[in-house]
XYZ file of C-alpha atoms in Angstrom:
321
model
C 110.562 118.511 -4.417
C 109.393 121.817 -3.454
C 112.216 124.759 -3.961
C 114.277 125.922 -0.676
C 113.105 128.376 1.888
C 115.320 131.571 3.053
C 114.458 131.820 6.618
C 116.203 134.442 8.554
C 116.663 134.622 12.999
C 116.473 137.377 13.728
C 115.979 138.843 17.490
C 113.090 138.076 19.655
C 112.174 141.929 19.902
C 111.931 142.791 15.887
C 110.975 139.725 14.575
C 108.101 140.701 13.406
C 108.898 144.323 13.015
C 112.494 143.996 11.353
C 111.834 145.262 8.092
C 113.543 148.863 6.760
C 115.405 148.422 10.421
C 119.012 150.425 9.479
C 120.698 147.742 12.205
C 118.780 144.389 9.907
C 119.881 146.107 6.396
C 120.833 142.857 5.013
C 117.849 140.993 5.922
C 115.718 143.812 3.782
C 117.606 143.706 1.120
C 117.971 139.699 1.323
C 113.968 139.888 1.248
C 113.869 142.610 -1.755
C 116.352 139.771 -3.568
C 114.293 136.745 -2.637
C 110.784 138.648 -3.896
C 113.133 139.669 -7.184
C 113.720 135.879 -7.453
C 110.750 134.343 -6.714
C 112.340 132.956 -3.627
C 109.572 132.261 -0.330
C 111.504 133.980 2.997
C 110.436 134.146 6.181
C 111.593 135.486 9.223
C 111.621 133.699 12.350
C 112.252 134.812 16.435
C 115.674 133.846 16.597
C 116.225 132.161 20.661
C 117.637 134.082 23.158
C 120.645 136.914 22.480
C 122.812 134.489 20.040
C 122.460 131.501 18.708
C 126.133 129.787 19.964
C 128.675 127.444 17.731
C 126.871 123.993 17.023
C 125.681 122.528 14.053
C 122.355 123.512 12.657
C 119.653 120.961 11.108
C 120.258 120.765 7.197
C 116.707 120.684 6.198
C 116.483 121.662 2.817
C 116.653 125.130 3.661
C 118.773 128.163 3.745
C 118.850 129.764 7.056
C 120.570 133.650 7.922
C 121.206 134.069 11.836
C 121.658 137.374 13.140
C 124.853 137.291 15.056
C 125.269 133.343 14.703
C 127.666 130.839 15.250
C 125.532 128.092 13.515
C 127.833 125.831 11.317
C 126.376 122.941 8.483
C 124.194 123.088 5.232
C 122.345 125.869 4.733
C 123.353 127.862 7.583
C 124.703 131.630 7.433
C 125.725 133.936 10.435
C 124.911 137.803 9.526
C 127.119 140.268 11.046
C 127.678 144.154 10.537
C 131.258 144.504 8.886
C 132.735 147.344 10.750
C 132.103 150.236 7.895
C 128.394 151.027 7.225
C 126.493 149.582 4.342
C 129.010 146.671 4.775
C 127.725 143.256 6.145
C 129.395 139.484 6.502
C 127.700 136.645 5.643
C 129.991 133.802 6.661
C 129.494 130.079 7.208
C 131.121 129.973 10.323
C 130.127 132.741 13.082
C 130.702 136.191 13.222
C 133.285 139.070 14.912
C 136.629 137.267 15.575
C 134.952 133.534 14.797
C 134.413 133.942 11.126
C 136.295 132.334 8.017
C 137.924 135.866 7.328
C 140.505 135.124 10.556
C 142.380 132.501 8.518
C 142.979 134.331 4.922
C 146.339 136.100 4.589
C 146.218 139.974 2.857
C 148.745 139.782 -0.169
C 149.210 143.025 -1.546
C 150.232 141.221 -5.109
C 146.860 139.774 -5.819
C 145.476 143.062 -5.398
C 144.678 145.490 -8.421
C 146.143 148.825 -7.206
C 143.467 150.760 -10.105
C 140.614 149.082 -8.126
C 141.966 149.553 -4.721
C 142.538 153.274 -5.014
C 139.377 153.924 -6.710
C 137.411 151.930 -3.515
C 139.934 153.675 -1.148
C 138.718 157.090 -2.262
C 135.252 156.448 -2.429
C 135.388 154.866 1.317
C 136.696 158.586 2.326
C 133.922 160.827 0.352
C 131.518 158.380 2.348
C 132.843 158.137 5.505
C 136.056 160.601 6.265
C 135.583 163.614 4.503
C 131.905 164.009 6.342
C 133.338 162.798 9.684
C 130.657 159.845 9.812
C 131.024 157.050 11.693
C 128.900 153.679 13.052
C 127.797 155.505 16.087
C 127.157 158.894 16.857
C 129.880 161.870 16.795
C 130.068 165.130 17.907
C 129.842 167.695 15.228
C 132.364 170.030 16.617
C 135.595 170.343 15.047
C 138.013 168.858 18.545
C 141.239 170.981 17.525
C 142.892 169.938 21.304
C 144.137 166.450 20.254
C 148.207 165.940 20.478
C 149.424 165.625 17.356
C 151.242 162.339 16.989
C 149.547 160.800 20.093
C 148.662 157.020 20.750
C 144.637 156.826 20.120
C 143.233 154.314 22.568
C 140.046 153.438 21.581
C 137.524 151.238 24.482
C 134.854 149.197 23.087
C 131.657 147.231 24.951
C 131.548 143.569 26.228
C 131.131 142.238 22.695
C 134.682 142.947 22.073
C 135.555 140.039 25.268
C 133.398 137.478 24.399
C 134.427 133.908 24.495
C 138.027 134.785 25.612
C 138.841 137.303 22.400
C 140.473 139.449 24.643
C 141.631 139.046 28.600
C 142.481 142.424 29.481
C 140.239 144.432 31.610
C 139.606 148.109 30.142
C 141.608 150.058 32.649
C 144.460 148.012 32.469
C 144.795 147.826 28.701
C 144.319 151.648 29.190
C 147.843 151.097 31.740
C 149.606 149.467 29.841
C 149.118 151.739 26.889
C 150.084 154.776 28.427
C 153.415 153.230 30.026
C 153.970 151.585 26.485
C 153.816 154.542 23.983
C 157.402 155.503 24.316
C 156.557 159.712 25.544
C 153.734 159.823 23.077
C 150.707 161.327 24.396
C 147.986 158.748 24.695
C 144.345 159.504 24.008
C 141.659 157.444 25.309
C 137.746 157.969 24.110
C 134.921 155.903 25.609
C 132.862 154.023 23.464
C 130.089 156.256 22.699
C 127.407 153.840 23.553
C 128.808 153.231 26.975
C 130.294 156.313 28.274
C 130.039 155.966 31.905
C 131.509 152.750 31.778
C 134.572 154.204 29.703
C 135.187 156.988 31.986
C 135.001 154.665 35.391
C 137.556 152.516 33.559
C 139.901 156.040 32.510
C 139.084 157.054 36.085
C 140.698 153.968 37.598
C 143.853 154.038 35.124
C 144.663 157.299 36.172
C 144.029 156.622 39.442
C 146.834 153.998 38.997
C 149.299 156.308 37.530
C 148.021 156.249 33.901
C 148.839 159.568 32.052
C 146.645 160.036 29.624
C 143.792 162.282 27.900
C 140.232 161.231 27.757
C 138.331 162.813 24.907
C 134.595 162.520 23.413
C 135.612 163.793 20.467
C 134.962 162.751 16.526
C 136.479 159.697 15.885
C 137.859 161.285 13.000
C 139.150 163.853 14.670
C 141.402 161.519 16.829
C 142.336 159.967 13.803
C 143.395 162.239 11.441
C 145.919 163.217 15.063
C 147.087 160.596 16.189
C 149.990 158.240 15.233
C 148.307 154.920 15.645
C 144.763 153.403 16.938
C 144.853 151.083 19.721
C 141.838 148.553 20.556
C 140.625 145.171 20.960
C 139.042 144.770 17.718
C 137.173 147.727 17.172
C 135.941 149.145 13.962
C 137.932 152.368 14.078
C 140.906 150.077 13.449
C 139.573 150.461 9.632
C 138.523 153.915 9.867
C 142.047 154.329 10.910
C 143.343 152.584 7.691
C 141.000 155.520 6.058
C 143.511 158.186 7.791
C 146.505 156.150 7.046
C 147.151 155.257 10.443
C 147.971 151.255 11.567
C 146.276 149.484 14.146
C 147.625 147.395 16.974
C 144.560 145.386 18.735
C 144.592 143.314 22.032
C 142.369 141.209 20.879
C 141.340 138.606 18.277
C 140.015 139.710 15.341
C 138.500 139.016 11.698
C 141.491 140.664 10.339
C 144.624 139.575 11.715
C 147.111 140.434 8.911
C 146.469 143.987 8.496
C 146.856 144.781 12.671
C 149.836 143.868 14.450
C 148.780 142.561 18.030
C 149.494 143.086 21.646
C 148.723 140.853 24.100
C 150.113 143.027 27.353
C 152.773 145.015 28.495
C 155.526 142.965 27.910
C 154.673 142.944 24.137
C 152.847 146.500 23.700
C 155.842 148.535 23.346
C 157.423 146.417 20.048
C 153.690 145.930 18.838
C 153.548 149.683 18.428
C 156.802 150.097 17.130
C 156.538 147.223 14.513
C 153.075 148.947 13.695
C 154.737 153.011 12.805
C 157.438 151.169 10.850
C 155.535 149.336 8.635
C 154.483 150.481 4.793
C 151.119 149.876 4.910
C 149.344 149.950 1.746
C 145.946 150.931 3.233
C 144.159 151.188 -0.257
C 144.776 147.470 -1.236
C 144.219 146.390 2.491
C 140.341 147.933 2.611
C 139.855 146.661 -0.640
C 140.883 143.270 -0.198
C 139.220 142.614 3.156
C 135.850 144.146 1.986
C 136.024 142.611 -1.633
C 136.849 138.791 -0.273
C 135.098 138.996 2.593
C 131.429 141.554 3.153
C 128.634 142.141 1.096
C 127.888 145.959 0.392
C 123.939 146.615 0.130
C 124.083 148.892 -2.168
C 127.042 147.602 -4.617
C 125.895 146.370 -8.116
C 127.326 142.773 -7.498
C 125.415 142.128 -4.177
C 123.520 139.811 -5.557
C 126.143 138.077 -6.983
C 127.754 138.160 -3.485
C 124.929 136.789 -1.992
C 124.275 133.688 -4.441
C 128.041 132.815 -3.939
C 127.344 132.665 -0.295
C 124.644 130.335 -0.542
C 126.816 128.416 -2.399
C 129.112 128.071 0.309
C 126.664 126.156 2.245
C 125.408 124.108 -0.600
C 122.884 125.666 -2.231
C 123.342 126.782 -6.049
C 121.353 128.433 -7.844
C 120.198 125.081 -9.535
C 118.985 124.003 -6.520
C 116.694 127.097 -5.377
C 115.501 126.313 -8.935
C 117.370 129.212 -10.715
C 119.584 129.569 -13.672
């Protein structure tokens, strides 16, 4: 019986040009670990924009899908995990639809050594140079209220297959009647700005009194009170500045947010949210730790085996000991 295959889908337009591609990081280093290994990967045109929930053929092989939903023996969905450098490789689909959305953070399992020691080294990467996923203004933004709501609008992905209801200007609303007299700061996503201010635009057109801002994300952070969103990323650059995160929408991680799901709840998700301990150390470190695979950590290869094994394939059976 010949050994297993690693194919990986990858999108029609680098397919054959995906390697050393910053946004297809996992598949290179995937491919540096198969070569390592001895282990034949190839990369295939992956149809149309996703490949939707539905079981996927088990023949023999192990298969990666960029921004899958594929479910069944041998099958993987890859997925960028919110930080950079961080990635999910989960057996059942990606953003708000993978296995993370049913584990429970306990603070007691834990080791508060470890969880400091990540916690810090997450804010030397990320925090303390004011980097984030997309790009940010370099300019220090010292006009942020202190102690304001941080509102925080995201693309379409974030309302796919009914993860969150709300259109953008009405979350925006319902945010700025719900944040008790705080001063509520909205920024645009920075890959669609025009669509962010249109949205801000018709909130305030409505009566919403708030502050739209392009500035750093960290900036806003390191401000504000709390970070508002459907189920954006900045909810865990937020945990970087010590600030909780209330979301509108579903998520991967439900048990470190509390969540909203209008105005009638918005208020007492807030409020629940500022008078919470949150122990933000041990909540990065257990989501990343259970959960992503870090490219450049010295057990990534250990991550990566154990996610094969997930979907049935040991290292005995790709012929390895």
């Amino acid at each position: 019986m010949s050994r297993p295959e690693v194919h990986f889908h990858i999108n029609p337009r680098q397919a054959e040009n995906w390697r050393g591609k910053p946004r297809l990081a996992l598949f290179t280093r995937l491919a540096e670990m198969c070569e390592k290994h001895g282990l034949v990967y190839r990369a295939i045109a992956r149809p149309g924009h996703e490949m939707q929930t539905r079981a996927g053929l088990a023949d023999g092989n192990i298969h990666v899908v960029e921004n899958g939903r594929m479910q069944g023996e041998g099958w993987l969905n890859a997925a960028t995990a919110y930080l950079t450098g961080f990635w999910h490789m989960d057996p059942r689909g990606m953003q708000a639809e993978s296995s993370a959305i049913d584990d429970v953070f306990d603070a007691g399992v834990v080791d508060e050594g470890e969880a400091e020691k990540f916690f810090n080294r997450l804010k030397r990467r990320f925090l303390l140079p004011r980097k984030s996923r997309y790009h940010q203004p370099v300019e220090v933004a010292d006009d942020i209220p202190q102690g304001a709501v941080a509102l925080f609008l995201q693309g379409p992905s974030a309302y796919h297959n009914g993860r969150c209801s709300l259109p953008m200007e009405e979350m925006i609303g319902i945010v700025a009647n719900g944040s008790g007299g705080r001063p509520v700061v909205v920024k645009p996503h920075p890959q669609m700005p025009e669509e962010g201010a249109f949205a801000i635009m018709r909130a305030t057109e409505a009566g919403a009194d708030v502050l739209a801002s392009e500035a750093n994300v960290h900036d806003i952070l390191a401000a504000c009170s709390a970070c508002v969103s459907v189920n954006s990323a900045v909810a865990f650059e937020g945990f970087l500045h010590g600030k909780p995160a209330i979301l509108f929408g579903k998520s991967d991680f439900p048990s470190l947010v509390t969540r909203a799901h209008g105005a009638e709840d918005f208020p007492a998700a807030l409020e629940a949210a500022l008078a919470t301990d949150w122990p933000y150390p041990k909540m990065l470190h257990w989501y990343f730790s259970r959960h992503t695979l870090e490219l450049a950590a010295p057990d990534f290869e250990a991550r990566a085996f154990a996610a094969f094994e997930r979907v049935g394939f040991l290292k005995a059976r790709l012929g390895l000991t």
